[in-house]
Short mmCIF file of C-alpha atoms and ligand atoms in Angstrom, two decimals:
data_model
loop_
_atom_site.label_atom_id
_atom_site.label_comp_id
_atom_site.label_asym_id
_atom_site.label_seq_id
_atom_site.Cartn_x
_atom_site.Cartn_y
_atom_site.Cartn_z
CA UNK W 35 7.13 -26.22 -4.33
CA UNK W 36 7.53 -29.93 -3.60
CA UNK W 37 8.13 -31.91 -6.79
CA UNK W 38 8.17 -35.36 -5.17
CA UNK W 39 4.95 -37.33 -4.84
CA UNK W 40 3.83 -38.12 -1.32
CA UNK W 41 3.04 -41.68 -0.26
CA UNK W 42 -0.70 -41.44 -1.00
CA UNK W 43 -0.08 -39.95 -4.44
CA UNK W 44 2.51 -42.59 -5.34
CA UNK W 45 0.22 -45.38 -4.12
CA UNK W 46 -2.79 -44.28 -6.13
CA UNK W 47 -0.61 -43.61 -9.21
CA UNK W 48 0.78 -47.16 -8.96
CA UNK W 49 -2.66 -48.64 -8.46
CA UNK W 50 -3.98 -46.72 -11.50
CA UNK W 51 -0.98 -47.79 -13.56
CA UNK W 52 -1.51 -51.46 -12.71
CA UNK W 53 -5.23 -51.26 -13.46
CA UNK W 54 -4.61 -49.34 -16.70
CA UNK W 55 -2.06 -51.84 -17.95
CA UNK W 56 -3.85 -55.02 -16.85
CA UNK W 57 -7.50 -54.15 -17.43
CA UNK W 58 -7.92 -51.04 -19.58
CA UNK W 59 -5.11 -51.27 -22.17
CA UNK W 60 -5.78 -54.81 -23.43
CA UNK W 61 -9.30 -53.86 -24.54
CA UNK W 62 -8.64 -50.28 -25.68
CA UNK W 63 -8.39 -51.12 -29.37
CA UNK W 64 -11.64 -53.09 -29.31
CA UNK W 65 -13.36 -50.39 -27.24
CA UNK W 66 -12.43 -47.95 -30.03
CA UNK W 67 -13.27 -50.16 -33.01
CA UNK W 68 -16.59 -51.37 -31.66
CA UNK W 69 -17.52 -48.05 -30.01
CA UNK W 70 -18.17 -50.06 -26.88
CA UNK W 71 -18.71 -48.02 -23.72
CA UNK W 72 -16.84 -49.98 -21.02
CA UNK W 73 -19.52 -49.86 -18.28
CA UNK W 74 -17.98 -52.77 -16.38
CA UNK W 75 -14.64 -50.94 -16.20
CA UNK W 76 -16.39 -47.99 -14.54
CA UNK W 77 -17.67 -50.30 -11.79
CA UNK W 78 -14.12 -51.48 -11.17
CA UNK W 79 -12.79 -47.92 -11.21
CA UNK W 80 -15.40 -47.07 -8.59
CA UNK W 81 -14.13 -49.87 -6.36
CA UNK W 82 -10.59 -48.50 -6.68
CA UNK W 83 -11.61 -44.95 -5.78
CA UNK W 84 -10.91 -43.54 -9.26
CA UNK W 85 -14.38 -42.04 -9.69
CA UNK W 86 -13.96 -39.73 -6.71
CA UNK W 87 -10.24 -39.24 -6.25
CA UNK W 88 -10.65 -35.80 -4.65
CA UNK W 89 -13.87 -36.65 -2.80
CA UNK W 90 -14.10 -37.28 0.98
CA UNK W 91 -13.91 -40.92 2.06
CA UNK W 92 -17.23 -40.63 3.92
CA UNK W 93 -18.88 -40.08 0.51
CA UNK W 94 -17.07 -43.00 -1.06
CA UNK W 95 -14.14 -41.07 -2.51
CA UNK W 96 -10.42 -41.78 -2.25
CA UNK W 97 -9.80 -38.40 -0.55
CA UNK W 98 -6.39 -38.33 -2.20
CA UNK W 99 -6.43 -34.78 -3.58
CA UNK W 100 -6.20 -33.04 -6.94
CA UNK W 101 -2.59 -33.94 -7.76
CA UNK W 102 -3.47 -37.61 -7.20
CA UNK W 103 -6.47 -37.12 -9.47
CA UNK W 104 -4.25 -35.91 -12.33
CA UNK W 105 -1.98 -38.92 -11.84
CA UNK W 106 -4.93 -41.31 -12.14
CA UNK W 107 -6.19 -39.53 -15.27
CA UNK W 108 -2.65 -39.72 -16.77
CA UNK W 109 -2.46 -43.47 -16.25
CA UNK W 110 -5.96 -44.36 -17.48
CA UNK W 111 -5.55 -42.05 -20.51
CA UNK W 112 -2.27 -43.68 -21.40
CA UNK W 113 -4.21 -46.93 -21.80
CA UNK W 114 -7.51 -45.60 -23.17
CA UNK W 115 -8.42 -41.93 -23.45
CA UNK W 116 -12.07 -42.81 -24.12
CA UNK W 117 -12.37 -44.56 -20.76
CA UNK W 118 -10.54 -41.69 -19.07
CA UNK W 119 -12.86 -38.94 -20.27
CA UNK W 120 -15.94 -40.49 -18.68
CA UNK W 121 -13.97 -41.11 -15.52
CA UNK W 122 -12.84 -37.47 -15.44
CA UNK W 123 -16.36 -36.13 -15.97
CA UNK W 124 -17.68 -38.42 -13.21
CA UNK W 125 -15.09 -36.96 -10.82
CA UNK W 126 -16.13 -33.46 -11.91
CA UNK W 127 -19.83 -34.15 -11.15
CA UNK W 128 -19.07 -35.79 -7.80
CA UNK W 129 -16.83 -32.89 -6.75
CA UNK W 130 -19.43 -30.32 -7.79
CA UNK W 131 -22.18 -31.95 -5.72
CA UNK W 132 -19.76 -32.29 -2.80
CA UNK W 133 -18.87 -28.61 -2.96
CA UNK W 134 -22.35 -27.13 -3.48
CA UNK W 135 -24.86 -29.82 -2.55
CA UNK W 136 -27.02 -29.95 0.55
CA UNK W 137 -26.22 -32.72 3.01
CA UNK W 138 -29.16 -34.69 1.59
CA UNK W 139 -27.93 -34.24 -2.01
CA UNK W 140 -24.41 -35.29 -1.07
CA UNK W 141 -25.61 -38.42 0.75
CA UNK W 142 -28.00 -39.39 -2.02
CA UNK W 143 -25.93 -38.78 -5.14
CA UNK W 144 -22.20 -38.68 -4.42
CA UNK W 145 -21.75 -42.31 -3.23
CA UNK W 146 -23.66 -43.47 -6.30
CA UNK W 147 -21.13 -41.65 -8.48
CA UNK W 148 -17.99 -42.59 -6.60
CA UNK W 149 -18.91 -46.27 -6.24
CA UNK W 150 -19.75 -46.74 -9.91
CA UNK W 151 -23.34 -47.68 -9.03
CA UNK W 152 -24.45 -44.80 -11.29
CA UNK W 153 -21.83 -46.06 -13.82
CA UNK W 154 -20.87 -42.48 -14.66
CA UNK W 155 -21.80 -38.86 -14.17
CA UNK W 156 -22.69 -36.49 -17.00
CA UNK W 157 -22.18 -32.74 -17.32
CA UNK W 158 -24.98 -31.28 -19.43
CA UNK W 159 -24.12 -27.67 -20.25
CA UNK W 160 -23.64 -27.39 -24.04
CA UNK W 161 -26.58 -27.06 -26.39
CA UNK W 162 -26.92 -27.43 -30.17
CA UNK W 163 -26.45 -23.67 -30.69
CA UNK W 164 -24.47 -22.86 -27.54
CA UNK W 165 -20.99 -24.25 -26.91
CA UNK W 166 -18.37 -21.60 -26.16
CA UNK W 167 -21.01 -19.01 -25.26
CA UNK W 168 -22.27 -21.07 -22.36
CA UNK W 169 -24.37 -18.32 -20.75
CA UNK W 170 -26.60 -18.15 -23.86
CA UNK W 171 -28.10 -21.57 -23.24
CA UNK W 172 -31.85 -21.90 -23.80
CA UNK W 173 -33.04 -24.96 -21.87
CA UNK W 174 -35.57 -23.75 -19.32
CA UNK W 175 -36.53 -24.86 -15.83
CA UNK W 176 -39.84 -23.63 -14.41
CA UNK W 177 -40.88 -24.12 -10.82
CA UNK W 178 -44.27 -25.86 -10.50
CA UNK W 179 -45.20 -26.64 -6.91
CA UNK W 180 -42.57 -28.92 -5.44
CA UNK W 181 -41.00 -29.68 -8.81
CA UNK W 182 -38.83 -28.09 -11.50
CA UNK W 183 -39.95 -28.78 -15.05
CA UNK W 184 -37.16 -28.83 -17.66
CA UNK W 185 -37.59 -28.26 -21.39
CA UNK W 186 -34.87 -27.99 -24.03
CA UNK W 187 -32.01 -29.75 -25.77
CA UNK W 188 -28.42 -30.57 -24.79
CA UNK W 189 -25.62 -31.61 -27.12
CA UNK W 190 -22.28 -33.49 -26.87
CA UNK W 191 -23.07 -35.06 -23.51
CA UNK W 192 -20.30 -37.47 -22.55
CA UNK W 193 -21.60 -40.77 -21.08
CA UNK W 194 -25.12 -39.36 -21.49
CA UNK W 195 -26.76 -42.70 -22.30
CA UNK W 196 -25.15 -44.44 -19.30
CA UNK W 197 -24.81 -41.79 -16.61
CA UNK W 198 -27.09 -42.51 -13.68
CA UNK W 199 -26.60 -39.00 -12.29
CA UNK W 200 -26.34 -35.85 -14.38
CA UNK W 201 -25.78 -32.21 -13.59
CA UNK W 202 -27.85 -30.13 -15.97
CA UNK W 203 -27.90 -26.38 -16.57
CA UNK W 204 -31.13 -24.56 -17.37
CA UNK W 205 -32.45 -21.03 -17.52
CA UNK W 206 -34.63 -19.96 -14.60
CA UNK W 207 -34.70 -16.24 -15.49
CA UNK W 208 -34.02 -14.07 -18.54
CA UNK W 209 -31.05 -12.31 -16.95
CA UNK W 210 -28.10 -13.65 -18.97
CA UNK W 211 -25.51 -15.59 -17.02
CA UNK W 212 -27.26 -14.68 -13.75
CA UNK W 213 -30.45 -16.42 -14.91
CA UNK W 214 -28.93 -19.91 -15.03
CA UNK W 215 -29.37 -22.63 -12.42
CA UNK W 216 -27.95 -26.10 -11.99
CA UNK W 217 -29.97 -29.25 -11.34
CA UNK W 218 -29.32 -32.89 -10.56
CA UNK W 219 -31.24 -35.18 -12.91
CA UNK W 220 -31.41 -38.94 -12.63
CA UNK W 221 -31.29 -41.21 -15.67
CA UNK W 222 -34.72 -42.64 -16.43
CA UNK W 223 -36.65 -39.55 -15.30
CA UNK W 224 -39.76 -39.33 -17.50
CA UNK W 225 -39.30 -36.62 -20.13
CA UNK W 226 -35.53 -37.11 -20.37
CA UNK W 227 -34.88 -38.51 -23.83
CA UNK W 228 -31.45 -39.83 -24.78
CA UNK W 229 -30.60 -39.40 -28.47
CA UNK W 230 -28.51 -41.39 -30.91
CA UNK W 231 -24.79 -41.66 -30.07
CA UNK W 232 -22.52 -39.50 -32.23
CA UNK W 233 -20.26 -41.31 -34.72
CA UNK W 234 -17.01 -39.65 -33.68
CA UNK W 235 -13.53 -39.35 -35.20
CA UNK W 236 -11.89 -40.34 -31.91
CA UNK W 237 -12.74 -41.34 -28.35
CA UNK W 238 -15.05 -43.83 -29.98
CA UNK W 239 -15.37 -45.86 -26.81
CA UNK W 240 -16.82 -42.91 -24.97
CA UNK W 241 -20.52 -42.30 -25.37
CA UNK W 242 -21.55 -38.87 -26.70
CA UNK W 243 -25.26 -38.16 -27.10
CA UNK W 244 -27.77 -35.35 -27.40
CA UNK W 245 -30.37 -35.13 -24.64
CA UNK W 246 -33.87 -33.74 -24.92
CA UNK W 247 -35.96 -32.57 -21.99
CA UNK W 248 -39.69 -32.65 -22.66
CA UNK W 249 -41.62 -31.52 -19.60
CA UNK W 250 -39.09 -33.41 -17.52
CA UNK W 251 -40.18 -32.93 -13.90
CA UNK W 252 -37.61 -33.32 -11.13
CA UNK W 253 -38.02 -32.78 -7.37
CA UNK W 254 -37.56 -29.18 -6.18
CA UNK W 255 -34.79 -30.39 -3.87
CA UNK W 256 -32.65 -31.31 -6.92
CA UNK W 257 -31.67 -27.67 -7.46
CA UNK W 258 -27.90 -27.53 -6.84
CA UNK W 259 -26.83 -24.39 -4.97
CA UNK W 260 -29.12 -21.36 -5.26
CA UNK W 261 -31.32 -20.31 -8.15
CA UNK W 262 -29.24 -18.05 -10.45
CA UNK W 263 -25.88 -19.42 -9.30
CA UNK W 264 -25.63 -21.97 -12.11
CA UNK W 265 -23.21 -20.14 -14.38
CA UNK W 266 -20.61 -19.65 -11.65
CA UNK W 267 -20.92 -23.31 -10.74
CA UNK W 268 -20.29 -24.27 -14.37
CA UNK W 269 -17.20 -22.04 -14.55
CA UNK W 270 -15.80 -23.38 -11.28
CA UNK W 271 -16.43 -26.98 -12.33
CA UNK W 272 -14.82 -26.34 -15.73
CA UNK W 273 -11.73 -24.81 -14.12
CA UNK W 274 -11.22 -28.15 -12.36
CA UNK W 275 -12.31 -30.15 -15.41
CA UNK W 276 -9.66 -28.44 -17.54
CA UNK W 277 -6.96 -29.78 -15.24
CA UNK W 278 -8.39 -33.24 -15.93
CA UNK W 279 -8.23 -32.71 -19.70
CA UNK W 280 -4.63 -31.51 -19.44
CA UNK W 281 -3.84 -34.74 -17.59
CA UNK W 282 -5.65 -36.74 -20.24
CA UNK W 283 -3.61 -35.05 -22.99
CA UNK W 284 -0.37 -35.81 -21.15
CA UNK W 285 -1.41 -39.47 -20.84
CA UNK W 286 -2.17 -39.85 -24.55
CA UNK W 287 1.09 -38.11 -25.53
CA UNK W 288 3.08 -40.36 -23.21
CA UNK W 289 1.49 -43.40 -24.81
CA UNK W 290 2.45 -42.05 -28.24
CA UNK W 291 6.08 -41.64 -27.15
CA UNK W 292 6.19 -45.12 -25.64
CA UNK W 293 4.83 -46.66 -28.86
CA UNK W 294 7.27 -44.59 -30.94
CA UNK W 295 10.30 -45.64 -28.89
CA UNK W 296 9.42 -49.27 -29.27
CA UNK W 297 8.83 -48.88 -33.02
CA UNK W 298 12.06 -47.03 -33.83
CA UNK W 299 14.13 -49.56 -31.92
CA UNK W 300 12.56 -52.41 -33.84
CA UNK W 301 12.15 -51.07 -37.37
CA UNK W 302 15.23 -51.18 -39.55
CA UNK W 303 16.16 -49.08 -42.60
CA UNK W 304 19.46 -48.67 -44.40
CA UNK W 305 20.89 -51.51 -42.31
CA UNK W 306 20.14 -50.21 -38.81
CA UNK W 307 17.24 -49.45 -36.44
CA UNK W 308 15.62 -46.19 -37.52
CA UNK W 309 16.01 -44.88 -33.96
CA UNK W 310 19.70 -44.45 -34.73
CA UNK W 311 18.97 -41.71 -37.26
CA UNK W 312 19.37 -38.22 -35.91
CA UNK W 313 16.24 -36.91 -37.67
CA UNK W 314 14.06 -39.31 -35.67
CA UNK W 315 15.97 -38.83 -32.42
CA UNK W 316 15.42 -35.09 -32.63
CA UNK W 317 11.71 -35.70 -33.12
CA UNK W 318 11.62 -37.94 -30.04
CA UNK W 319 13.56 -35.41 -27.99
CA UNK W 320 11.17 -32.60 -28.90
CA UNK W 321 8.18 -34.81 -28.11
CA UNK W 322 9.55 -35.65 -24.66
CA UNK W 323 10.36 -32.04 -23.77
CA UNK W 324 6.83 -30.98 -24.63
CA UNK W 325 5.24 -33.77 -22.60
CA UNK W 326 7.36 -32.86 -19.58
CA UNK W 327 6.44 -29.18 -19.91
CA UNK W 328 2.74 -30.06 -20.12
CA UNK W 329 3.07 -32.37 -17.11
CA UNK W 330 4.48 -29.55 -15.01
CA UNK W 331 1.74 -27.11 -16.08
CA UNK W 332 -0.89 -29.71 -15.27
CA UNK W 333 0.59 -30.58 -11.87
CA UNK W 334 1.02 -26.93 -10.98
CA UNK W 335 -2.65 -26.19 -11.68
CA UNK W 336 -3.61 -29.28 -9.65
CA UNK W 337 -1.37 -28.20 -6.77
CA UNK W 338 -2.92 -24.72 -6.70
CA UNK W 339 -6.43 -26.17 -6.64
CA UNK W 340 -5.46 -28.67 -3.96
CA UNK W 341 -3.97 -25.94 -1.75
CA UNK W 342 -7.07 -23.78 -2.29
CA UNK W 343 -5.28 -21.02 -4.21
CA UNK W 344 -6.70 -19.35 -7.35
CA UNK W 345 -6.11 -21.61 -10.34
CA UNK W 346 -8.36 -20.44 -13.19
CA UNK W 347 -5.48 -19.10 -15.30
CA UNK W 348 -3.19 -22.06 -14.58
CA UNK W 349 -5.93 -24.60 -15.41
CA UNK W 350 -6.56 -22.92 -18.76
CA UNK W 351 -2.82 -22.69 -19.48
CA UNK W 352 -2.37 -26.38 -18.70
CA UNK W 353 -5.37 -27.38 -20.81
CA UNK W 354 -4.35 -25.16 -23.73
CA UNK W 355 -0.73 -26.24 -23.84
CA UNK W 356 -1.28 -29.93 -23.07
CA UNK W 357 -4.07 -30.42 -25.61
CA UNK W 358 -2.15 -28.69 -28.41
CA UNK W 359 1.01 -30.55 -27.38
CA UNK W 360 -0.79 -33.92 -27.54
CA UNK W 361 -1.88 -33.18 -31.10
CA UNK W 362 1.67 -32.28 -32.14
CA UNK W 363 3.20 -35.27 -30.37
CA UNK W 364 0.68 -37.79 -31.70
CA UNK W 365 1.10 -36.39 -35.20
CA UNK W 366 4.88 -36.88 -34.92
CA UNK W 367 4.32 -40.40 -33.58
CA UNK W 368 2.34 -41.24 -36.73
CA UNK W 369 5.14 -39.73 -38.84
CA UNK W 370 7.78 -41.81 -37.04
CA UNK W 371 5.79 -44.95 -37.80
CA UNK W 372 5.60 -44.17 -41.53
CA UNK W 373 2.86 -46.13 -43.28
CA UNK W 374 2.35 -48.28 -40.18
CA UNK W 375 1.29 -45.18 -38.29
CA UNK W 376 -1.66 -44.80 -40.61
CA UNK W 377 -3.24 -48.20 -40.04
CA UNK W 378 -4.91 -49.57 -36.97
CA UNK W 379 -2.41 -52.37 -36.39
CA UNK W 380 -0.40 -49.82 -34.39
CA UNK W 381 -2.05 -47.66 -31.73
CA UNK W 382 -0.70 -44.25 -32.77
CA UNK W 383 -3.48 -43.52 -35.28
CA UNK W 384 -5.96 -43.96 -32.39
CA UNK W 385 -3.91 -41.67 -30.18
CA UNK W 386 -3.98 -38.96 -32.85
CA UNK W 387 -7.75 -39.31 -33.33
CA UNK W 388 -8.28 -39.29 -29.54
CA UNK W 389 -6.10 -36.22 -29.05
CA UNK W 390 -7.99 -34.17 -31.61
CA UNK W 391 -11.00 -33.36 -29.44
CA UNK W 392 -8.86 -32.18 -26.55
CA UNK W 393 -8.44 -28.73 -28.06
CA UNK W 394 -12.23 -28.54 -28.40
CA UNK W 395 -14.07 -29.95 -25.39
CA UNK W 396 -14.19 -28.37 -21.93
CA UNK W 397 -13.47 -25.09 -23.69
CA UNK W 398 -11.75 -24.68 -27.06
CA UNK W 399 -8.15 -23.45 -27.29
CA UNK W 400 -9.60 -20.06 -28.25
CA UNK W 401 -11.69 -19.95 -25.05
CA UNK W 402 -8.62 -20.93 -22.99
CA UNK W 403 -6.66 -18.05 -24.55
CA UNK W 404 -9.54 -15.70 -23.78
CA UNK W 405 -9.61 -16.85 -20.12
CA UNK W 406 -5.80 -16.61 -19.77
CA UNK W 407 -5.68 -13.12 -21.28
CA UNK W 408 -8.52 -11.90 -19.06
CA UNK W 409 -6.77 -13.26 -15.97
CA UNK W 410 -3.42 -11.68 -16.93
CA UNK W 411 -5.06 -8.31 -17.51
CA UNK W 412 -7.04 -8.59 -14.26
CA UNK W 413 -3.87 -9.12 -12.22
CA UNK W 414 -1.97 -6.47 -14.21
CA UNK W 415 -4.62 -3.89 -13.30
CA UNK W 416 -4.51 -4.78 -9.61
N1 LIG G 680 -14.87 -18.98 -11.59
C1 LIG G 680 -15.87 -18.33 -10.92
N2 LIG G 680 -16.67 -17.42 -11.51
C2 LIG G 680 -16.46 -17.16 -12.82
C3 LIG G 680 -15.45 -17.78 -13.56
C4 LIG G 680 -14.63 -18.73 -12.90
N3 LIG G 680 -13.64 -19.37 -13.54
N4 LIG G 680 -15.48 -17.32 -14.83
C5 LIG G 680 -16.48 -16.41 -14.89
N5 LIG G 680 -17.07 -16.32 -13.67
C6 LIG G 680 -18.16 -15.42 -13.28
C7 LIG G 680 -17.74 -13.99 -13.51
O1 LIG G 680 -17.06 -13.46 -12.39
C8 LIG G 680 -19.08 -13.29 -13.72
O2 LIG G 680 -19.67 -13.06 -12.48
P1 LIG G 680 -20.32 -11.61 -12.14
O3 LIG G 680 -21.36 -11.40 -13.22
O4 LIG G 680 -20.89 -11.78 -10.78
O5 LIG G 680 -19.22 -10.62 -12.23
C9 LIG G 680 -19.92 -14.36 -14.43
O6 LIG G 680 -19.29 -15.63 -14.13
C10 LIG G 680 -19.97 -14.16 -15.93
O7 LIG G 680 -18.63 -14.23 -16.39
P2 LIG G 680 -18.16 -13.69 -17.81
O8 LIG G 680 -18.71 -12.31 -18.02
O9 LIG G 680 -16.69 -13.89 -17.90
O10 LIG G 680 -18.93 -14.68 -18.80
P3 LIG G 680 -18.84 -14.81 -20.37
O11 LIG G 680 -20.21 -14.97 -20.90
O12 LIG G 680 -17.98 -13.72 -20.94
O13 LIG G 680 -18.16 -16.26 -20.60
C11 LIG G 680 -16.45 -17.87 -20.89
C12 LIG G 680 -16.98 -16.64 -20.11
C13 LIG G 680 -15.08 -18.08 -20.28
C14 LIG G 680 -16.33 -17.65 -22.37
C15 LIG G 680 -17.36 -19.10 -20.60
O14 LIG G 680 -18.62 -18.98 -21.23
C16 LIG G 680 -16.73 -20.40 -21.00
O15 LIG G 680 -15.91 -20.95 -20.28
N6 LIG G 680 -17.12 -20.97 -22.17
C17 LIG G 680 -16.70 -22.29 -22.56
C18 LIG G 680 -17.68 -23.31 -22.10
C19 LIG G 680 -17.07 -24.69 -22.03
O16 LIG G 680 -15.94 -24.87 -21.63
N7 LIG G 680 -17.87 -25.69 -22.38
C20 LIG G 680 -17.45 -27.03 -22.28
C21 LIG G 680 -18.61 -27.95 -22.21
S1 LIG G 680 -18.50 -29.19 -21.00
C22 LIG G 680 -17.61 -30.46 -21.64
O17 LIG G 680 -17.00 -30.37 -22.67
C23 LIG G 680 -17.60 -31.65 -20.77
C24 LIG G 680 -17.48 -32.96 -21.43
O18 LIG G 680 -18.44 -33.69 -21.52
C25 LIG G 680 -16.16 -33.46 -21.86
#
């Protein structure tokens, strides 16, 4: 396996790094404090190709591949994880429509996502009583003439108040996971009601809302893939999405290490910089080893997806390890900062709050373990 980046990957990584440092990082603290969704930043990310990194150029994407996608997510997350999550979900929606949409759906919706015209994409699967058990969702879609009529409630929808294009799962038959279908819904469709944003512990600059569908009628041609194929689409999209979250976790953890290095060089105790004490050096060393391990897991899953090999197990392993690692590393970063780690003058308290959700969304750590174990046992039986 090649461990060097190719020219395209290095170029897009550098472009994301520059954008993250110059545009995203300077406003990250304010984005968090004021819970301000950075819609204008999404437009700029669209212009740079970051909203469709693994999407064909003819549909407005960067066509740079999955490894490049993880590199972009790393860089943006290092500056602002809240901005990165909406970017990642937009990529996920654009890729899903590219992979399963009709030509008309691709032409109509994908360029709107990749360009930033739609601001963001949203992935509406979870419901108030259905998170991990995704196939138990209750929202219904009933065919009436040349329309589908949606009724039900969705919960925890990232960018839901801003996303111009959403992919929404609903039940079209009472046959468990085989009775689910996937639809494309545009913001502003009558009957789609956006609820009050959640007041979250972290990722406060990302927008998380409940959605209600009340006789929300959408054109029949907005069914994505075939009726009854929705659950598989969700699982396939989440496999890819989990690589994105692993990359986000790596980005946040890297930011925590960078902040910690700068702090321990500067802060003095007992007559010398605290970075000269072995106890703190050992902490830093352990943090770095874990970030590197997570990076490799994340890149390996991305490489497998990019080269069209099975990657379900590797995506879950990367997401599981990286998200738990980010929580450990950010916690240590707060510890290294002492009291200053606990106040918002330094960024590490934000990193810790932002990392917390990573073991929950796009499948909890427990769901990742379930997926990994199933995959191991499947290949052991073969
Ligand atoms: N790829 C393709 N097909 C898959 C698949 C995959 N990775 N995983 C399962 N399937 C297929 C199975 O093969 C099976 O097909 P058949 O019936 O034809 O054999 C079908 O889907 C049902 O599979 P399971 O029996 O495994 O389904 P299950 O009910 O046991 O659930 C689960 C599996 C892994 C627990 C799944 O429900 C799951 O991933 N839950 C977590 C949901 C989740 O991650 N939600 C996150 C919300 S989105 C979000 O957070 C985004 C955001 O805004 C940040």
